[in-house]
Coordinates of C-alpha atoms in Angstrom, one line a residue:
M24 CA 14.9 6.9 -6.9
K25 CA 14.5 10.0 -9.1
A26 CA 11.4 10.5 -11.1
N27 CA 11.0 11.5 -14.7
T28 CA 8.7 14.6 -14.8
E29 CA 6.4 15.8 -17.5
L30 CA 3.9 18.8 -17.8
V31 CA 0.8 17.5 -19.5
K32 CA -1.8 19.7 -21.1
I33 CA -5.3 18.5 -20.5
G34 CA -8.0 20.9 -21.8
N35 CA -7.3 24.3 -20.2
H36 CA -5.2 22.8 -17.5
C37 CA -1.5 21.8 -17.1
V38 CA -0.8 18.8 -14.9
H39 CA 2.6 18.0 -13.3
V40 CA 3.3 14.2 -13.7
E41 CA 6.0 12.2 -12.0
I42 CA 7.0 8.7 -13.4
Y43 CA 9.1 6.3 -11.4
Q44 CA 10.3 3.6 -13.8
Q45 CA 12.6 0.5 -13.5
P46 CA 13.6 -1.6 -16.5
Q47 CA 12.3 -4.9 -15.1
N48 CA 8.7 -3.6 -14.6
T49 CA 6.2 -4.5 -17.2
E50 CA 3.1 -3.0 -15.5
S51 CA 2.4 0.4 -14.0
I52 CA 0.1 2.1 -11.4
I53 CA -1.4 5.5 -11.3
M54 CA -2.1 7.0 -7.8
V55 CA -4.8 9.5 -7.0
N56 CA -4.2 12.0 -4.1
G57 CA -6.6 12.8 -1.3
A58 CA -8.0 16.4 -0.9
L59 CA -5.4 19.1 -1.3
A60 CA -2.6 16.5 -1.1
T61 CA 0.3 16.4 -3.5
T62 CA 2.5 13.7 -4.9
A63 CA 4.6 13.8 -1.7
S64 CA 1.9 11.9 0.1
F65 CA 2.8 8.8 -1.8
T66 CA 6.5 8.7 -0.8
N67 CA 6.1 5.4 1.1
C68 CA 4.1 3.8 -1.7
V69 CA 6.8 4.6 -4.3
K70 CA 9.4 3.0 -2.1
Y71 CA 7.7 -0.3 -1.6
L72 CA 5.9 -0.7 -5.0
S73 CA 8.4 0.7 -7.5
D74 CA 10.5 -2.4 -7.8
G75 CA 7.4 -4.3 -9.1
L76 CA 5.4 -1.5 -10.8
N77 CA 6.2 1.7 -12.6
V78 CA 4.5 4.5 -10.5
I79 CA 2.7 7.4 -12.0
L80 CA 1.9 10.4 -9.7
F81 CA 0.3 13.8 -10.5
D82 CA -0.8 17.0 -8.9
L83 CA -4.2 18.5 -9.7
P84 CA -4.0 22.0 -11.3
F85 CA -4.5 23.9 -8.0
A86 CA -1.9 22.0 -6.0
G87 CA 1.8 21.2 -5.7
Q88 CA 4.0 21.5 -8.8
S89 CA 1.0 21.9 -11.1
K90 CA -0.1 25.1 -9.5
P91 CA 2.5 27.5 -11.0
H92 CA 1.5 26.4 -14.5
N93 CA -2.2 27.2 -14.2
P94 CA -3.9 30.6 -14.2
V95 CA -5.2 32.0 -10.9
G96 CA -8.9 31.6 -10.4
G97 CA -11.4 29.0 -11.4
I98 CA -12.6 25.9 -9.5
I99 CA -11.6 22.4 -10.3
T100 CA -14.8 20.4 -10.2
K101 CA -15.1 16.7 -9.5
E102 CA -15.9 16.2 -13.2
D103 CA -12.7 18.1 -14.0
E104 CA -10.8 15.7 -11.7
V105 CA -12.3 12.7 -13.4
N106 CA -11.5 14.0 -16.9
I107 CA -7.9 14.7 -15.9
L108 CA -7.6 11.2 -14.4
L109 CA -9.1 9.5 -17.5
A110 CA -6.8 11.5 -19.8
L111 CA -3.8 10.5 -17.8
I112 CA -4.9 6.8 -17.9
E113 CA -5.4 7.1 -21.7
R114 CA -1.9 8.6 -22.1
Y115 CA 0.1 6.3 -19.8
Q116 CA -2.0 3.1 -19.9
P117 CA -1.5 2.0 -16.3
T118 CA -2.7 -1.4 -15.3
S119 CA -3.6 -0.5 -11.7
L120 CA -5.0 2.4 -9.8
L121 CA -4.5 3.4 -6.1
S122 CA -6.5 6.2 -4.5
V123 CA -6.4 7.6 -0.9
S124 CA -9.2 9.3 1.1
W125 CA -11.4 11.6 -1.0
G126 CA -9.4 10.9 -4.1
G127 CA -11.4 7.7 -4.0
Y128 CA -14.5 9.6 -5.2
A129 CA -12.9 10.7 -8.5
A130 CA -11.2 7.3 -8.8
M131 CA -14.6 5.5 -8.5
M132 CA -16.2 7.8 -11.1
A133 CA -13.4 7.1 -13.5
L134 CA -13.4 3.4 -12.9
A135 CA -17.1 3.3 -13.6
Q136 CA -16.3 4.3 -17.1
S137 CA -14.2 1.2 -17.5
P138 CA -10.9 2.6 -18.8
S139 CA -9.5 -0.3 -20.8
S140 CA -6.0 -0.5 -19.4
I141 CA -6.9 -0.7 -15.7
K142 CA -7.1 -4.3 -14.5
R143 CA -7.3 -3.8 -10.7
A144 CA -7.8 -0.9 -8.2
V145 CA -7.3 -0.1 -4.5
L146 CA -9.3 2.5 -2.7
A147 CA -7.8 3.3 0.7
S148 CA -9.4 5.3 3.5
F149 CA -12.6 5.8 1.6
S150 CA -16.2 5.4 2.5
T151 CA -19.5 5.9 0.6
Q152 CA -21.1 7.1 3.9
L153 CA -20.7 10.3 5.8
N154 CA -20.7 9.2 9.4
D155 CA -21.0 11.4 12.5
G156 CA -17.3 11.7 12.9
M157 CA -16.7 12.8 9.3
L158 CA -19.6 15.3 9.4
R159 CA -18.3 16.8 12.6
Y160 CA -14.8 17.3 11.1
I161 CA -15.8 18.7 7.7
N162 CA -18.5 21.0 9.2
G163 CA -15.9 22.3 11.7
A164 CA -13.3 22.8 8.9
R165 CA -15.9 24.7 6.8
H166 CA -16.8 27.0 9.7
Y167 CA -13.2 28.0 10.5
I168 CA -12.4 28.6 6.9
Q169 CA -15.5 30.7 6.4
I170 CA -14.6 33.0 9.3
G171 CA -11.0 33.3 8.1
D172 CA -9.5 31.2 11.0
V173 CA -7.3 29.0 8.8
K174 CA -4.9 28.1 11.5
T175 CA -7.6 26.6 13.7
A176 CA -8.9 24.7 10.6
A177 CA -5.3 23.3 10.2
N178 CA -5.2 22.3 13.8
L179 CA -8.6 20.6 13.5
L180 CA -7.1 18.4 10.7
N181 CA -4.4 17.2 13.1
E182 CA -6.7 16.7 16.0
E183 CA -9.3 14.7 14.0
V184 CA -8.4 12.7 10.9
G185 CA -4.6 13.2 11.6
K186 CA -4.7 12.4 15.3
Y187 CA -2.3 9.3 14.8
L188 CA 0.2 11.0 12.6
P189 CA 3.8 11.5 14.0
R190 CA 4.6 15.0 15.2
L191 CA 6.7 15.9 12.2
L192 CA 3.9 15.2 9.7
K193 CA 1.4 17.1 11.9
Y194 CA 3.8 20.1 11.7
I195 CA 4.1 19.7 7.9
N196 CA 0.3 19.5 7.6
Y197 CA -0.2 22.6 9.8
R198 CA 2.4 24.6 7.9
H199 CA 0.9 23.6 4.5
L200 CA -2.7 24.3 5.4
S201 CA -2.2 27.5 7.3
R202 CA -0.4 29.0 4.3
L203 CA -3.1 28.3 1.7
D204 CA -3.9 31.3 -0.5
D205 CA -7.4 32.5 -1.4
Q206 CA -7.6 30.3 -4.5
E207 CA -6.8 27.2 -2.5
L208 CA -9.2 28.1 0.2
Q209 CA -12.0 28.5 -2.3
Q210 CA -11.1 25.1 -3.7
V211 CA -11.3 23.7 -0.1
C212 CA -14.7 25.2 0.4
F213 CA -15.9 23.9 -2.9
H214 CA -14.5 20.4 -2.1
I215 CA -16.3 20.4 1.3
E216 CA -19.6 21.2 -0.4
Q217 CA -19.0 18.3 -2.8
I218 CA -18.4 16.0 0.1
L219 CA -21.5 17.1 1.8
S220 CA -23.6 16.4 -1.3
M221 CA -22.3 12.8 -1.5
N222 CA -25.2 11.5 0.4
D223 CA -27.3 12.1 -2.7
T224 CA -25.0 10.1 -5.0
D225 CA -26.5 7.1 -6.6
Y226 CA -23.8 4.6 -5.5
E227 CA -25.7 1.6 -6.5
Q228 CA -25.4 2.4 -10.2
L229 CA -21.9 3.9 -9.9
L230 CA -20.4 0.9 -8.0
G231 CA -22.3 -1.6 -10.1
N232 CA -20.4 -0.3 -13.2
I233 CA -17.0 -1.1 -11.7
E234 CA -16.3 -4.7 -12.9
I235 CA -12.6 -5.0 -12.1
P236 CA -11.2 -6.5 -8.9
T237 CA -11.2 -3.7 -6.3
L238 CA -9.7 -3.7 -2.9
F239 CA -10.9 -1.4 -0.1
V240 CA -8.3 -0.8 2.7
N241 CA -9.2 1.0 5.9
G242 CA -7.5 1.6 9.2
K243 CA -8.9 -0.2 12.2
L244 CA -8.7 3.1 14.3
D245 CA -10.2 5.3 11.6
E246 CA -13.4 6.9 12.9
Y247 CA -14.1 8.8 9.8
T248 CA -13.9 6.2 7.0
T249 CA -14.4 3.1 9.1
P250 CA -13.8 -0.5 8.0
E251 CA -17.4 -1.3 8.9
D252 CA -18.9 1.5 6.8
I253 CA -17.2 0.5 3.6
L254 CA -18.6 -3.1 3.7
T255 CA -21.9 -1.8 2.2
V256 CA -20.3 -1.7 -1.2
D257 CA -20.3 -5.5 -1.3
D258 CA -24.0 -5.2 -2.2
Y259 CA -23.2 -3.5 -5.5
M260 CA -19.8 -4.5 -6.6
P261 CA -19.2 -7.9 -8.2
K262 CA -15.5 -8.1 -7.4
C263 CA -14.6 -6.3 -4.2
E264 CA -12.4 -7.3 -1.3
F265 CA -11.6 -5.7 2.0
E266 CA -8.5 -5.3 4.2
V267 CA -8.0 -3.7 7.6
V268 CA -4.8 -2.2 8.8
P269 CA -4.5 -2.8 12.6
N270 CA -3.5 0.1 14.9
A271 CA -3.8 2.6 12.1
G272 CA -6.1 5.6 11.5
H273 CA -7.1 7.5 8.4
F274 CA -3.5 8.1 7.2
L275 CA -2.5 4.4 7.2
D276 CA 1.1 3.9 6.2
L277 CA 2.1 7.5 7.1
E278 CA 1.4 7.0 10.8
H279 CA 4.0 4.4 11.9
A280 CA 6.3 1.7 10.8
D281 CA 4.0 -1.2 11.5
A282 CA 1.2 0.3 9.4
R283 CA 3.7 0.9 6.6
K284 CA 4.8 -2.8 6.7
R285 CA 1.2 -4.0 6.7
M286 CA 0.2 -1.7 3.8
E287 CA 3.2 -2.9 1.8
K288 CA 2.2 -6.5 2.3
I289 CA -1.5 -5.8 1.4
L290 CA -0.7 -3.7 -1.7
R291 CA 2.0 -5.9 -3.1
G292 CA -0.1 -9.0 -2.5
F293 CA -3.1 -7.5 -4.4
L294 CA -1.3 -5.4 -7.1
I295 CA 1.6 -7.7 -7.9
P296 CA -0.2 -11.1 -7.9
N297 CA 2.6 -13.0 -9.6
E298 CA 5.2 -11.9 -7.1
F299 CA 4.8 -14.9 -4.7
E300 CA 4.8 -17.4 -7.5
S301 CA 8.0 -16.0 -9.1
Q302 CA 9.8 -16.1 -5.7
V303 CA 8.8 -19.7 -5.2
A304 CA 9.9 -20.6 -8.7

């Protein structure tokens, strides 16, 4: 399926947007990338959701197809990410939201502001806690980037959070990360510092402001954002649910066919609630 593309001006930034539409769809979903990821990371989701939901993807100003349209220099803060996301929600009026990995932080901050069109949300591979595994990984990545050894930092991604990815995707990750320019590396370092400051976040107030049904999906084998760690949000959120993908790590449906099938079932069941009833009828 070919996407319609738009370049949207938001403040001082230009944002590349891809929209996958089908005539029969009456609702839409906006998807929020993980750190440094691009719209390509949602290839599987587009395939198994686009016949039930119109899909809206976007690249942040420093990444993917947005990057050529933005001036060199300047850091995109978490507040910038949230403002961009809220502006896109206001423009396209999606009824659902799906985030992956650290995209969940900006998604959560946006959802806490109760954008009127969003009726349900999924946060995948996200945790409000920085456990020992995640701290080991991000501190290691920061060290190698600071000493200029970007290739070792790229290998670290594949050895840690990407350990269950197929060989081809590990190669793509390595090639992408080892070729980051100075601006992108500055963004990586800034992002890492934001992650490390997350332990000071007042999650009780933030999560308590999210009143829509929200599903957290984590991989059973994920040592970095574990299924157990995310259960603590149940103390603060009035309408949260949890799902675990067996035999999957941090990258879930990108890792193998069984994880892809399980994610498809979980997401369609939660995001397209009338699907089963319509099939029965």
